[in-house]
Amino acid sequence: VVREVGVGCEVRRSAVKFQYGALGGLILPRHHRFFAWLSSREEGFFCAAKDERAKMTGRVSSKQIGEELAQMRNSLNGPGERKGGNSKQAKPSPVANANDVMVFWPLFCYELQLSVDQEDRMLQAYKGVTNNTKLSTSLPHLASSYNMSSQLKHAVLNHCKSVSQRTENILLDILTPEQTRNYLLYSHRNGQRINNVLSKKRPPRGRLSDDTKGGEITLSQLCQRLSEVVTIGVEEEEDEDK
């Protein structure tokens, strides 16, 4: 029961992850985080590959360089694996280290199919962001808020895990090793019956199972029941005095 519906059960852990993930998304969405990371790079991060290629073959776009890198890596990796008997072959996606200035930005432009004009506009936006002192000072605050929400999520998950483990240890310490073995054997043999009992729905609070239309309790019926309880209690006290 502790493992399935307790504090550290999978459902509660998933709820915590979802709630704090949504909070982090409200503070700084994933695509905003990526562009904030791009704004923290040096200008050479975007131009290093093009400048190096310009020395050898003339000026080309970052998308073209990324396409050549992707084709080169696909040829080195060999033919892709067939999926479900389909004649088409799955091409492996090119992977690059985020700090590799010669590979990351060209592959990014190739994946998004950015034209030369779009790349130039992105570089102009990058320069505008770096020159905006107000934005540059607010980014560290956003990063701190996002990191705090992430740390809170891990703290809550660890707390749920420790509480669940402590509760389980307390319950296990109640029984002797022999009793624990017998209980585990019983739960293994009667697992389906236990699940059937636990899955039965209990009547919700505030409803009466009899003498009520549709199971709803009214104010007059509640007062009548309270009067009956009070009357029975008074009669019992009188009988004891006699």
PDB file of C-alpha atoms in Angstrom:
ATOM      1  CA  VAL A   1       0.000   0.000   0.000  1.00  0.00           C
ATOM      2  CA  VAL A   2       2.844   2.400   0.883  1.00  0.00           C
ATOM      3  CA  ARG A   3       4.552   1.738  -2.434  1.00  0.00           C
ATOM      4  CA  GLU A   4       1.416   1.887  -4.589  1.00  0.00           C
ATOM      5  CA  VAL A   5      -0.539   4.802  -3.053  1.00  0.00           C
ATOM      6  CA  GLY A   6       1.851   6.321  -0.499  1.00  0.00           C
ATOM      7  CA  VAL A   7       3.763   9.581  -0.591  1.00  0.00           C
ATOM      8  CA  GLY A   8       6.509   8.161  -2.789  1.00  0.00           C
ATOM      9  CA  CYS A   9       4.311   6.268  -5.253  1.00  0.00           C
ATOM     10  CA  GLU A  10       4.836   6.676  -8.976  1.00  0.00           C
ATOM     11  CA  VAL A  11       1.655   8.706  -9.467  1.00  0.00           C
ATOM     12  CA  ARG A  12       2.627  11.295  -6.857  1.00  0.00           C
ATOM     13  CA  ARG A  13       6.183  11.509  -8.170  1.00  0.00           C
ATOM     14  CA  SER A  14       4.851  12.050 -11.694  1.00  0.00           C
ATOM     15  CA  ALA A  15       2.529  14.781 -10.386  1.00  0.00           C
ATOM     16  CA  VAL A  16       5.452  16.541  -8.677  1.00  0.00           C
ATOM     17  CA  LYS A  17       7.549  16.354 -11.847  1.00  0.00           C
ATOM     18  CA  PHE A  18       4.693  17.729 -13.936  1.00  0.00           C
ATOM     19  CA  GLN A  19       3.890  20.581 -11.552  1.00  0.00           C
ATOM     20  CA  TYR A  20       7.468  21.795 -11.162  1.00  0.00           C
ATOM     21  CA  GLY A  21       8.136  21.211 -14.865  1.00  0.00           C
ATOM     22  CA  ALA A  22       5.156  23.444 -15.657  1.00  0.00           C
ATOM     23  CA  LEU A  23       6.482  26.028 -13.192  1.00  0.00           C
ATOM     24  CA  GLY A  24       9.880  26.006 -14.880  1.00  0.00           C
ATOM     25  CA  GLY A  25       8.183  26.341 -18.260  1.00  0.00           C
ATOM     26  CA  LEU A  26       6.301  29.402 -17.054  1.00  0.00           C
ATOM     27  CA  ILE A  27       9.466  30.995 -15.699  1.00  0.00           C
ATOM     28  CA  LEU A  28      11.540  30.311 -18.813  1.00  0.00           C
ATOM     29  CA  PRO A  29      10.172  28.083 -21.617  1.00  0.00           C
ATOM     30  CA  ARG A  30      12.540  25.617 -23.234  1.00  0.00           C
ATOM     31  CA  HIS A  31      12.932  27.513 -26.527  1.00  0.00           C
ATOM     32  CA  HIS A  32      13.545  30.739 -24.592  1.00  0.00           C
ATOM     33  CA  ARG A  33      16.250  28.986 -22.582  1.00  0.00           C
ATOM     34  CA  PHE A  34      17.960  27.924 -25.797  1.00  0.00           C
ATOM     35  CA  PHE A  35      18.004  31.428 -27.247  1.00  0.00           C
ATOM     36  CA  ALA A  36      19.127  32.821 -23.895  1.00  0.00           C
ATOM     37  CA  TRP A  37      22.014  30.359 -24.042  1.00  0.00           C
ATOM     38  CA  LEU A  38      22.821  31.473 -27.594  1.00  0.00           C
ATOM     39  CA  SER A  39      22.885  35.095 -26.467  1.00  0.00           C
ATOM     40  CA  SER A  40      25.592  34.230 -23.933  1.00  0.00           C
ATOM     41  CA  ARG A  41      27.973  32.920 -26.660  1.00  0.00           C
ATOM     42  CA  GLU A  42      30.766  34.969 -28.169  1.00  0.00           C
ATOM     43  CA  GLU A  43      30.295  36.373 -31.672  1.00  0.00           C
ATOM     44  CA  GLY A  44      32.920  33.980 -33.013  1.00  0.00           C
ATOM     45  CA  PHE A  45      30.612  31.092 -32.098  1.00  0.00           C
ATOM     46  CA  PHE A  46      28.422  31.989 -35.099  1.00  0.00           C
ATOM     47  CA  CYS A  47      31.136  32.959 -37.585  1.00  0.00           C
ATOM     48  CA  ALA A  48      34.087  30.641 -36.877  1.00  0.00           C
ATOM     49  CA  ALA A  49      33.068  27.909 -39.350  1.00  0.00           C
ATOM     50  CA  LYS A  50      32.226  30.365 -42.145  1.00  0.00           C
ATOM     51  CA  ASP A  51      35.435  32.344 -41.668  1.00  0.00           C
ATOM     52  CA  GLU A  52      37.528  29.172 -41.729  1.00  0.00           C
ATOM     53  CA  ARG A  53      35.809  27.918 -44.892  1.00  0.00           C
ATOM     54  CA  ALA A  54      36.158  31.327 -46.565  1.00  0.00           C
ATOM     55  CA  LYS A  55      39.932  31.008 -46.347  1.00  0.00           C
ATOM     56  CA  MET A  56      39.843  27.795 -48.413  1.00  0.00           C
ATOM     57  CA  THR A  57      36.898  27.819 -50.831  1.00  0.00           C
ATOM     58  CA  GLY A  58      35.359  31.254 -50.582  1.00  0.00           C
ATOM     59  CA  ARG A  59      32.387  32.439 -48.631  1.00  0.00           C
ATOM     60  CA  VAL A  60      29.533  29.960 -48.028  1.00  0.00           C
ATOM     61  CA  SER A  61      26.503  29.868 -45.731  1.00  0.00           C
ATOM     62  CA  SER A  62      26.431  28.036 -42.421  1.00  0.00           C
ATOM     63  CA  LYS A  63      23.588  25.856 -43.712  1.00  0.00           C
ATOM     64  CA  GLN A  64      25.747  24.613 -46.574  1.00  0.00           C
ATOM     65  CA  ILE A  65      28.587  23.782 -44.200  1.00  0.00           C
ATOM     66  CA  GLY A  66      26.154  21.929 -41.941  1.00  0.00           C
ATOM     67  CA  GLU A  67      24.810  19.954 -44.897  1.00  0.00           C
ATOM     68  CA  GLU A  68      28.312  18.871 -45.846  1.00  0.00           C
ATOM     69  CA  LEU A  69      29.044  17.855 -42.247  1.00  0.00           C
ATOM     70  CA  ALA A  70      25.821  15.831 -42.054  1.00  0.00           C
ATOM     71  CA  GLN A  71      26.554  14.030 -45.340  1.00  0.00           C
ATOM     72  CA  MET A  72      30.111  13.314 -44.216  1.00  0.00           C
ATOM     73  CA  ARG A  73      28.944  11.830 -40.918  1.00  0.00           C
ATOM     74  CA  ASN A  74      26.231   9.766 -42.603  1.00  0.00           C
ATOM     75  CA  SER A  75      28.769   8.295 -45.004  1.00  0.00           C
ATOM     76  CA  LEU A  76      31.088   7.439 -42.090  1.00  0.00           C
ATOM     77  CA  ASN A  77      28.278   5.802 -40.113  1.00  0.00           C
ATOM     78  CA  GLY A  78      27.253   3.639 -43.062  1.00  0.00           C
ATOM     79  CA  PRO A  79      23.703   2.734 -44.181  1.00  0.00           C
ATOM     80  CA  GLY A  80      20.953   3.150 -41.640  1.00  0.00           C
ATOM     81  CA  GLU A  81      18.906   0.323 -40.178  1.00  0.00           C
ATOM     82  CA  ARG A  82      15.680  -0.679 -41.829  1.00  0.00           C
ATOM     83  CA  LYS A  83      12.500  -0.042 -39.826  1.00  0.00           C
ATOM     84  CA  GLY A  84       9.757  -2.685 -39.882  1.00  0.00           C
ATOM     85  CA  GLY A  85      10.681  -4.036 -43.306  1.00  0.00           C
ATOM     86  CA  ASN A  86      10.249  -0.649 -44.960  1.00  0.00           C
ATOM     87  CA  SER A  87      12.444  -0.051 -47.988  1.00  0.00           C
ATOM     88  CA  LYS A  88      13.426   3.365 -46.683  1.00  0.00           C
ATOM     89  CA  GLN A  89      16.503   3.558 -44.481  1.00  0.00           C
ATOM     90  CA  ALA A  90      16.637   5.633 -41.319  1.00  0.00           C
ATOM     91  CA  LYS A  91      19.425   8.187 -41.445  1.00  0.00           C
ATOM     92  CA  PRO A  92      21.222   8.787 -38.136  1.00  0.00           C
ATOM     93  CA  SER A  93      20.822  12.337 -36.888  1.00  0.00           C
ATOM     94  CA  PRO A  94      24.089  14.300 -36.742  1.00  0.00           C
ATOM     95  CA  VAL A  95      25.240  15.070 -33.219  1.00  0.00           C
ATOM     96  CA  ALA A  96      27.558  17.867 -32.113  1.00  0.00           C
ATOM     97  CA  ASN A  97      29.002  19.137 -28.862  1.00  0.00           C
ATOM     98  CA  ALA A  98      27.389  22.422 -27.825  1.00  0.00           C
ATOM     99  CA  ASN A  99      30.825  24.017 -27.344  1.00  0.00           C
ATOM    100  CA  ASP A 100      32.174  22.931 -30.743  1.00  0.00           C
ATOM    101  CA  VAL A 101      32.103  26.257 -32.616  1.00  0.00           C
ATOM    102  CA  MET A 102      33.077  24.634 -35.920  1.00  0.00           C
ATOM    103  CA  VAL A 103      30.179  22.168 -35.942  1.00  0.00           C
ATOM    104  CA  PHE A 104      27.270  23.166 -33.709  1.00  0.00           C
ATOM    105  CA  TRP A 105      26.065  26.360 -35.426  1.00  0.00           C
ATOM    106  CA  PRO A 106      26.361  24.993 -39.001  1.00  0.00           C
ATOM    107  CA  LEU A 107      24.421  21.858 -38.034  1.00  0.00           C
ATOM    108  CA  PHE A 108      21.804  24.008 -36.281  1.00  0.00           C
ATOM    109  CA  CYS A 109      21.316  26.127 -39.417  1.00  0.00           C
ATOM    110  CA  TYR A 110      21.125  22.964 -41.530  1.00  0.00           C
ATOM    111  CA  GLU A 111      18.548  21.306 -39.270  1.00  0.00           C
ATOM    112  CA  LEU A 112      16.330  24.415 -39.367  1.00  0.00           C
ATOM    113  CA  GLN A 113      17.104  25.075 -43.046  1.00  0.00           C
ATOM    114  CA  LEU A 114      17.970  28.711 -42.308  1.00  0.00           C
ATOM    115  CA  SER A 115      18.607  30.829 -45.366  1.00  0.00           C
ATOM    116  CA  VAL A 116      21.431  33.355 -45.561  1.00  0.00           C
ATOM    117  CA  ASP A 117      18.993  36.193 -44.937  1.00  0.00           C
ATOM    118  CA  GLN A 118      17.490  34.453 -41.882  1.00  0.00           C
ATOM    119  CA  GLU A 119      20.946  33.771 -40.467  1.00  0.00           C
ATOM    120  CA  ASP A 120      21.933  37.419 -40.884  1.00  0.00           C
ATOM    121  CA  ARG A 121      18.732  38.519 -39.124  1.00  0.00           C
ATOM    122  CA  MET A 122      19.481  36.174 -36.234  1.00  0.00           C
ATOM    123  CA  LEU A 123      22.975  37.612 -35.927  1.00  0.00           C
ATOM    124  CA  GLN A 124      21.532  41.133 -35.904  1.00  0.00           C
ATOM    125  CA  ALA A 125      19.103  40.086 -33.153  1.00  0.00           C
ATOM    126  CA  TYR A 126      22.027  38.581 -31.237  1.00  0.00           C
ATOM    127  CA  LYS A 127      23.924  41.876 -31.417  1.00  0.00           C
ATOM    128  CA  GLY A 128      20.827  43.770 -30.276  1.00  0.00           C
ATOM    129  CA  VAL A 129      20.453  41.466 -27.265  1.00  0.00           C
ATOM    130  CA  THR A 130      24.097  41.741 -26.259  1.00  0.00           C
ATOM    131  CA  ASN A 131      23.891  45.545 -26.430  1.00  0.00           C
ATOM    132  CA  ASN A 132      20.723  45.626 -24.302  1.00  0.00           C
ATOM    133  CA  THR A 133      22.030  46.143 -20.750  1.00  0.00           C
ATOM    134  CA  LYS A 134      18.580  45.745 -19.191  1.00  0.00           C
ATOM    135  CA  LEU A 135      18.109  42.310 -20.751  1.00  0.00           C
ATOM    136  CA  SER A 136      21.619  41.180 -19.906  1.00  0.00           C
ATOM    137  CA  THR A 137      21.028  41.993 -16.223  1.00  0.00           C
ATOM    138  CA  SER A 138      17.639  40.241 -16.112  1.00  0.00           C
ATOM    139  CA  LEU A 139      18.919  36.967 -17.593  1.00  0.00           C
ATOM    140  CA  PRO A 140      20.871  35.971 -14.432  1.00  0.00           C
ATOM    141  CA  HIS A 141      17.728  36.535 -12.352  1.00  0.00           C
ATOM    142  CA  LEU A 142      15.713  34.338 -14.715  1.00  0.00           C
ATOM    143  CA  ALA A 143      18.402  31.665 -14.527  1.00  0.00           C
ATOM    144  CA  SER A 144      18.365  31.789 -10.718  1.00  0.00           C
ATOM    145  CA  SER A 145      14.579  31.474 -10.619  1.00  0.00           C
ATOM    146  CA  TYR A 146      14.618  28.533 -13.011  1.00  0.00           C
ATOM    147  CA  ASN A 147      17.400  26.780 -11.088  1.00  0.00           C
ATOM    148  CA  MET A 148      15.482  27.317  -7.850  1.00  0.00           C
ATOM    149  CA  SER A 149      12.351  25.650  -9.278  1.00  0.00           C
ATOM    150  CA  SER A 150      14.477  22.733 -10.489  1.00  0.00           C
ATOM    151  CA  GLN A 151      16.132  22.359  -7.084  1.00  0.00           C
ATOM    152  CA  LEU A 152      12.727  22.509  -5.373  1.00  0.00           C
ATOM    153  CA  LYS A 153      11.507  19.685  -7.582  1.00  0.00           C
ATOM    154  CA  HIS A 154      14.460  17.469  -6.654  1.00  0.00           C
ATOM    155  CA  ALA A 155      14.082  18.394  -2.974  1.00  0.00           C
ATOM    156  CA  VAL A 156      10.389  17.442  -2.945  1.00  0.00           C
ATOM    157  CA  LEU A 157      11.086  14.169  -4.770  1.00  0.00           C
ATOM    158  CA  ASN A 158      13.859  13.285  -2.312  1.00  0.00           C
ATOM    159  CA  HIS A 159      11.605  14.168   0.619  1.00  0.00           C
ATOM    160  CA  CYS A 160       8.808  11.959  -0.751  1.00  0.00           C
ATOM    161  CA  LYS A 161      11.275   9.123  -1.184  1.00  0.00           C
ATOM    162  CA  SER A 162      12.659   9.457   2.357  1.00  0.00           C
ATOM    163  CA  VAL A 163       9.173   9.688   3.918  1.00  0.00           C
ATOM    164  CA  SER A 164       8.007   6.647   1.976  1.00  0.00           C
ATOM    165  CA  GLN A 165      11.105   4.675   2.964  1.00  0.00           C
ATOM    166  CA  ARG A 166      10.768   5.690   6.613  1.00  0.00           C
ATOM    167  CA  THR A 167       7.073   4.743   6.685  1.00  0.00           C
ATOM    168  CA  GLU A 168       7.825   1.405   5.066  1.00  0.00           C
ATOM    169  CA  ASN A 169      10.579   0.678   7.595  1.00  0.00           C
ATOM    170  CA  ILE A 170       8.255   1.562  10.489  1.00  0.00           C
ATOM    171  CA  LEU A 171       5.572  -0.789   9.191  1.00  0.00           C
ATOM    172  CA  LEU A 172       8.086  -3.575   8.598  1.00  0.00           C
ATOM    173  CA  ASP A 173       9.476  -3.202  12.119  1.00  0.00           C
ATOM    174  CA  ILE A 174       6.019  -3.931  13.603  1.00  0.00           C
ATOM    175  CA  LEU A 175       6.153  -7.566  12.513  1.00  0.00           C
ATOM    176  CA  THR A 176       8.769 -10.141  13.352  1.00  0.00           C
ATOM    177  CA  PRO A 177      10.731 -11.695  10.475  1.00  0.00           C
ATOM    178  CA  GLU A 178       8.528 -14.793  10.651  1.00  0.00           C
ATOM    179  CA  GLN A 179       5.343 -12.715  10.558  1.00  0.00           C
ATOM    180  CA  THR A 180       6.714 -10.669   7.680  1.00  0.00           C
ATOM    181  CA  ARG A 181       7.395 -13.839   5.704  1.00  0.00           C
ATOM    182  CA  ASN A 182       3.886 -15.117   6.365  1.00  0.00           C
ATOM    183  CA  TYR A 183       2.352 -11.808   5.364  1.00  0.00           C
ATOM    184  CA  LEU A 184       4.318 -11.697   2.108  1.00  0.00           C
ATOM    185  CA  LEU A 185       3.233 -15.234   1.300  1.00  0.00           C
ATOM    186  CA  TYR A 186      -0.373 -14.335   2.052  1.00  0.00           C
ATOM    187  CA  SER A 187      -0.273 -11.193  -0.118  1.00  0.00           C
ATOM    188  CA  HIS A 188       1.334 -13.183  -2.945  1.00  0.00           C
ATOM    189  CA  ARG A 189      -1.327 -15.897  -2.841  1.00  0.00           C
ATOM    190  CA  ASN A 190      -4.252 -13.476  -2.446  1.00  0.00           C
ATOM    191  CA  GLY A 191      -3.009 -10.577  -4.517  1.00  0.00           C
ATOM    192  CA  GLN A 192      -6.050 -10.534  -6.800  1.00  0.00           C
ATOM    193  CA  ARG A 193      -8.520 -10.602  -3.901  1.00  0.00           C
ATOM    194  CA  ILE A 194      -6.674  -7.757  -2.158  1.00  0.00           C
ATOM    195  CA  ASN A 195      -6.726  -5.671  -5.332  1.00  0.00           C
ATOM    196  CA  ASN A 196     -10.464  -6.284  -5.738  1.00  0.00           C
ATOM    197  CA  VAL A 197     -11.156  -5.120  -2.194  1.00  0.00           C
ATOM    198  CA  LEU A 198      -8.987  -2.019  -2.539  1.00  0.00           C
ATOM    199  CA  SER A 199     -10.548  -1.120  -5.895  1.00  0.00           C
ATOM    200  CA  LYS A 200     -14.099  -1.037  -4.523  1.00  0.00           C
ATOM    201  CA  LYS A 201     -15.445   2.484  -4.327  1.00  0.00           C
ATOM    202  CA  ARG A 202     -16.608   3.753  -0.979  1.00  0.00           C
ATOM    203  CA  PRO A 203     -19.710   5.953  -0.768  1.00  0.00           C
ATOM    204  CA  PRO A 204     -18.626   9.615  -0.689  1.00  0.00           C
ATOM    205  CA  ARG A 205     -18.895  11.546   2.522  1.00  0.00           C
ATOM    206  CA  GLY A 206     -22.019  13.601   3.095  1.00  0.00           C
ATOM    207  CA  ARG A 207     -24.325  11.020   1.489  1.00  0.00           C
ATOM    208  CA  LEU A 208     -26.773   8.580   3.031  1.00  0.00           C
ATOM    209  CA  SER A 209     -27.088   5.037   1.771  1.00  0.00           C
ATOM    210  CA  ASP A 210     -30.731   4.645   2.832  1.00  0.00           C
ATOM    211  CA  ASP A 211     -33.923   6.647   3.271  1.00  0.00           C
ATOM    212  CA  THR A 212     -32.715   9.263   0.809  1.00  0.00           C
ATOM    213  CA  LYS A 213     -33.721   9.840  -2.748  1.00  0.00           C
ATOM    214  CA  GLY A 214     -30.752   9.348  -5.063  1.00  0.00           C
ATOM    215  CA  GLY A 215     -28.379   9.101  -2.076  1.00  0.00           C
ATOM    216  CA  GLU A 216     -28.290  12.876  -1.460  1.00  0.00           C
ATOM    217  CA  ILE A 217     -28.689  14.112   2.114  1.00  0.00           C
ATOM    218  CA  THR A 218     -30.889  17.136   2.759  1.00  0.00           C
ATOM    219  CA  LEU A 219     -30.750  19.581   5.666  1.00  0.00           C
ATOM    220  CA  SER A 220     -33.987  18.281   7.221  1.00  0.00           C
ATOM    221  CA  GLN A 221     -32.764  14.677   7.044  1.00  0.00           C
ATOM    222  CA  LEU A 222     -29.457  15.671   8.620  1.00  0.00           C
ATOM    223  CA  CYS A 223     -31.265  17.430  11.488  1.00  0.00           C
ATOM    224  CA  GLN A 224     -33.490  14.369  11.968  1.00  0.00           C
ATOM    225  CA  ARG A 225     -30.486  12.076  12.187  1.00  0.00           C
ATOM    226  CA  LEU A 226     -28.743  14.373  14.663  1.00  0.00           C
ATOM    227  CA  SER A 227     -31.906  14.498  16.802  1.00  0.00           C
ATOM    228  CA  GLU A 228     -32.091  10.696  16.820  1.00  0.00           C
ATOM    229  CA  VAL A 229     -28.469  10.423  17.911  1.00  0.00           C
ATOM    230  CA  VAL A 230     -28.941  12.987  20.681  1.00  0.00           C
ATOM    231  CA  THR A 231     -32.151  11.291  21.875  1.00  0.00           C
ATOM    232  CA  ILE A 232     -30.495   7.889  21.961  1.00  0.00           C
ATOM    233  CA  GLY A 233     -27.589   9.318  23.955  1.00  0.00           C
ATOM    234  CA  VAL A 234     -29.913  10.929  26.520  1.00  0.00           C
ATOM    235  CA  GLU A 235     -31.932   7.709  26.940  1.00  0.00           C
ATOM    236  CA  GLU A 236     -28.771   5.697  27.520  1.00  0.00           C
ATOM    237  CA  GLU A 237     -27.627   8.140  30.210  1.00  0.00           C
ATOM    238  CA  GLU A 238     -31.038   7.912  31.944  1.00  0.00           C
ATOM    239  CA  ASP A 239     -30.921   4.110  31.882  1.00  0.00           C
ATOM    240  CA  GLU A 240     -27.462   4.146  33.476  1.00  0.00           C
ATOM    241  CA  ASP A 241     -28.708   6.501  36.250  1.00  0.00           C
ATOM    242  CA  LYS A 242     -31.578   4.161  37.015  1.00  0.00           C
TER     243      LYS A 242
END
